[in-house]
Amino acid sequence: QVQLVESGGGLVQAGGSLRLSCAASGRMFSNYPMGWFRQAPGKEREFVAGIRWSGGSTYYGLSLKGRFTISRDNVKNTVYLQMNSLKPEDTAVYYCAAAGSTTWGSWDYWGQGTQVTVSS
């Protein structure tokens, strides 16, 4: 059974940083994309960042590149999201996602989410 477990969320002041982690178990995601999404209250879930497991190609949502950095540790089967210069509008539940195939965008597995709150 595949599980994605996020950690690292919390309360931070504007301008601060957080590092989210997502540990996968039940399956190795080598060669499969993994990513982060977020959902703020009253808004749709949006793409934050994604990474192709092999090669390390990364992709970011609009306006997030430069503040957010996604990375992965293949040995630990873990993906990270480093978030810097956080703004109140970054407040959301952040979800880890993993693909069940090499097809980009086929996000078949989801974590429970971790709350990130940025105070002004």
C-alpha positions as YAML, in Angstrom:
chain: A
units: angstrom
residues:
- id: 1
  name: GLN
  ca: [0.00, 0.00, 0.00]
- id: 2
  name: VAL
  ca: [1.43, 3.32, -1.08]
- id: 3
  name: GLN
  ca: [1.63, 6.04, 1.53]
- id: 4
  name: LEU
  ca: [2.83, 9.60, 1.23]
- id: 5
  name: VAL
  ca: [3.46, 11.33, 4.54]
- id: 6
  name: GLU
  ca: [4.11, 15.05, 4.62]
- id: 7
  name: SER
  ca: [5.84, 16.89, 7.43]
- id: 8
  name: GLY
  ca: [7.38, 20.27, 8.13]
- id: 9
  name: GLY
  ca: [4.36, 22.52, 8.00]
- id: 10
  name: GLY
  ca: [3.59, 25.09, 10.65]
- id: 11
  name: LEU
  ca: [3.22, 28.75, 11.48]
- id: 12
  name: VAL
  ca: [5.82, 31.19, 10.22]
- id: 13
  name: GLN
  ca: [6.05, 34.95, 9.90]
- id: 14
  name: ALA
  ca: [6.09, 36.62, 6.53]
- id: 15
  name: GLY
  ca: [9.58, 36.54, 5.06]
- id: 16
  name: GLY
  ca: [10.41, 33.31, 6.85]
- id: 17
  name: SER
  ca: [11.18, 29.85, 5.52]
- id: 18
  name: LEU
  ca: [9.87, 26.34, 5.86]
- id: 19
  name: ARG
  ca: [11.00, 23.03, 4.45]
- id: 20
  name: LEU
  ca: [8.37, 20.42, 3.72]
- id: 21
  name: SER
  ca: [9.19, 16.76, 3.39]
- id: 22
  name: CYS
  ca: [7.21, 13.94, 1.82]
- id: 23
  name: ALA
  ca: [8.27, 10.39, 2.58]
- id: 24
  name: ALA
  ca: [6.89, 7.70, 0.30]
- id: 25
  name: SER
  ca: [6.47, 4.08, 1.30]
- id: 26
  name: GLY
  ca: [5.02, 0.99, -0.27]
- id: 27
  name: ARG
  ca: [6.59, 1.67, -3.64]
- id: 28
  name: MET
  ca: [9.79, 3.12, -4.98]
- id: 29
  name: PHE
  ca: [9.13, 6.19, -7.11]
- id: 30
  name: SER
  ca: [12.37, 6.06, -9.03]
- id: 31
  name: ASN
  ca: [11.72, 7.39, -12.53]
- id: 32
  name: TYR
  ca: [8.24, 8.60, -11.58]
- id: 33
  name: PRO
  ca: [7.34, 12.24, -11.09]
- id: 34
  name: MET
  ca: [6.52, 13.65, -7.68]
- id: 35
  name: GLY
  ca: [5.16, 17.03, -6.80]
- id: 36
  name: TRP
  ca: [3.56, 19.47, -4.44]
- id: 37
  name: PHE
  ca: [0.16, 21.10, -4.64]
- id: 38
  name: ARG
  ca: [-1.60, 23.49, -2.30]
- id: 39
  name: GLN
  ca: [-5.14, 24.48, -1.50]
- id: 40
  name: ALA
  ca: [-6.13, 27.64, 0.30]
- id: 41
  name: PRO
  ca: [-9.57, 28.06, 1.90]
- id: 42
  name: GLY
  ca: [-12.19, 28.71, -0.73]
- id: 43
  name: LYS
  ca: [-9.78, 28.14, -3.60]
- id: 44
  name: GLU
  ca: [-9.04, 25.30, -5.96]
- id: 45
  name: ARG
  ca: [-6.03, 23.08, -5.51]
- id: 46
  name: GLU
  ca: [-3.09, 24.48, -7.47]
- id: 47
  name: PHE
  ca: [0.19, 23.10, -8.70]
- id: 48
  name: VAL
  ca: [3.21, 24.29, -6.72]
- id: 49
  name: ALA
  ca: [6.18, 22.30, -7.98]
- id: 50
  name: GLY
  ca: [7.08, 18.99, -9.57]
- id: 51
  name: ILE
  ca: [10.16, 16.95, -10.25]
- id: 52
  name: ARG
  ca: [10.94, 14.12, -12.61]
- id: 53
  name: TRP
  ca: [12.65, 11.48, -10.52]
- id: 54
  name: SER
  ca: [15.38, 10.66, -13.00]
- id: 55
  name: GLY
  ca: [17.27, 13.62, -14.32]
- id: 56
  name: GLY
  ca: [15.87, 15.97, -11.74]
- id: 57
  name: SER
  ca: [13.98, 18.24, -14.13]
- id: 58
  name: THR
  ca: [11.86, 20.61, -12.10]
- id: 59
  name: TYR
  ca: [8.74, 22.65, -12.77]
- id: 60
  name: TYR
  ca: [7.05, 25.38, -10.77]
- id: 61
  name: GLY
  ca: [3.74, 27.13, -10.56]
- id: 62
  name: LEU
  ca: [3.50, 30.68, -11.77]
- id: 63
  name: SER
  ca: [5.39, 33.18, -9.61]
- id: 64
  name: LEU
  ca: [6.77, 30.52, -7.29]
- id: 65
  name: LYS
  ca: [10.07, 29.81, -8.97]
- id: 66
  name: GLY
  ca: [12.78, 31.71, -7.20]
- id: 67
  name: ARG
  ca: [11.13, 31.40, -3.81]
- id: 68
  name: PHE
  ca: [10.34, 27.67, -3.78]
- id: 69
  name: THR
  ca: [12.73, 24.84, -4.58]
- id: 70
  name: ILE
  ca: [11.78, 21.21, -5.03]
- id: 71
  name: SER
  ca: [14.35, 18.45, -4.61]
- id: 72
  name: ARG
  ca: [14.44, 14.74, -4.02]
- id: 73
  name: ASP
  ca: [16.46, 11.99, -2.36]
- id: 74
  name: ASN
  ca: [16.14, 8.81, -4.37]
- id: 75
  name: VAL
  ca: [17.63, 6.65, -1.64]
- id: 76
  name: LYS
  ca: [15.17, 7.91, 0.96]
- id: 77
  name: ASN
  ca: [12.25, 7.91, -1.51]
- id: 78
  name: THR
  ca: [11.55, 11.42, -0.29]
- id: 79
  name: VAL
  ca: [10.75, 14.72, -1.96]
- id: 80
  name: TYR
  ca: [11.28, 18.14, -0.37]
- id: 81
  name: LEU
  ca: [9.93, 21.62, -0.85]
- id: 82
  name: GLN
  ca: [12.07, 24.47, 0.41]
- id: 83
  name: MET
  ca: [9.97, 27.60, 0.75]
- id: 84
  name: ASN
  ca: [11.68, 30.97, 1.27]
- id: 85
  name: SER
  ca: [10.43, 34.54, 1.52]
- id: 86
  name: LEU
  ca: [7.02, 33.26, 2.50]
- id: 87
  name: LYS
  ca: [4.01, 35.53, 2.08]
- id: 88
  name: PRO
  ca: [0.60, 35.44, 3.75]
- id: 89
  name: GLU
  ca: [-0.89, 34.35, 0.42]
- id: 90
  name: ASP
  ca: [1.20, 31.17, 0.64]
- id: 91
  name: THR
  ca: [-1.04, 30.05, 3.49]
- id: 92
  name: ALA
  ca: [-2.64, 26.77, 2.47]
- id: 93
  name: VAL
  ca: [-2.68, 23.04, 3.01]
- id: 94
  name: TYR
  ca: [0.22, 21.60, 1.06]
- id: 95
  name: TYR
  ca: [-0.17, 18.16, -0.48]
- id: 96
  name: CYS
  ca: [2.44, 15.79, -1.78]
- id: 97
  name: ALA
  ca: [1.58, 13.84, -4.91]
- id: 98
  name: ALA
  ca: [3.20, 11.01, -6.81]
- id: 99
  name: ALA
  ca: [2.65, 9.59, -10.25]
- id: 100
  name: GLY
  ca: [1.88, 5.95, -10.84]
- id: 101
  name: SER
  ca: [3.64, 6.01, -14.17]
- id: 102
  name: THR
  ca: [6.24, 8.04, -16.00]
- id: 103
  name: THR
  ca: [3.49, 10.16, -17.52]
- id: 104
  name: TRP
  ca: [3.75, 13.72, -16.30]
- id: 105
  name: GLY
  ca: [0.53, 14.84, -14.66]
- id: 106
  name: SER
  ca: [-0.85, 11.43, -13.74]
- id: 107
  name: TRP
  ca: [-0.93, 12.15, -10.03]
- id: 108
  name: ASP
  ca: [-2.25, 8.87, -8.70]
- id: 109
  name: TYR
  ca: [-1.17, 9.09, -5.07]
- id: 110
  name: TRP
  ca: [-1.75, 11.86, -2.57]
- id: 111
  name: GLY
  ca: [-0.69, 12.60, 0.97]
- id: 112
  name: GLN
  ca: [-2.95, 13.85, 3.73]
- id: 113
  name: GLY
  ca: [-1.58, 17.36, 3.59]
- id: 114
  name: THR
  ca: [0.29, 19.63, 5.94]
- id: 115
  name: GLN
  ca: [-0.86, 23.09, 6.99]
- id: 116
  name: VAL
  ca: [1.33, 26.08, 6.27]
- id: 117
  name: THR
  ca: [0.27, 29.37, 7.83]
- id: 118
  name: VAL
  ca: [2.13, 32.59, 7.12]
- id: 119
  name: SER
  ca: [1.34, 35.50, 9.40]
- id: 120
  name: SER
  ca: [1.75, 39.10, 8.35]
...
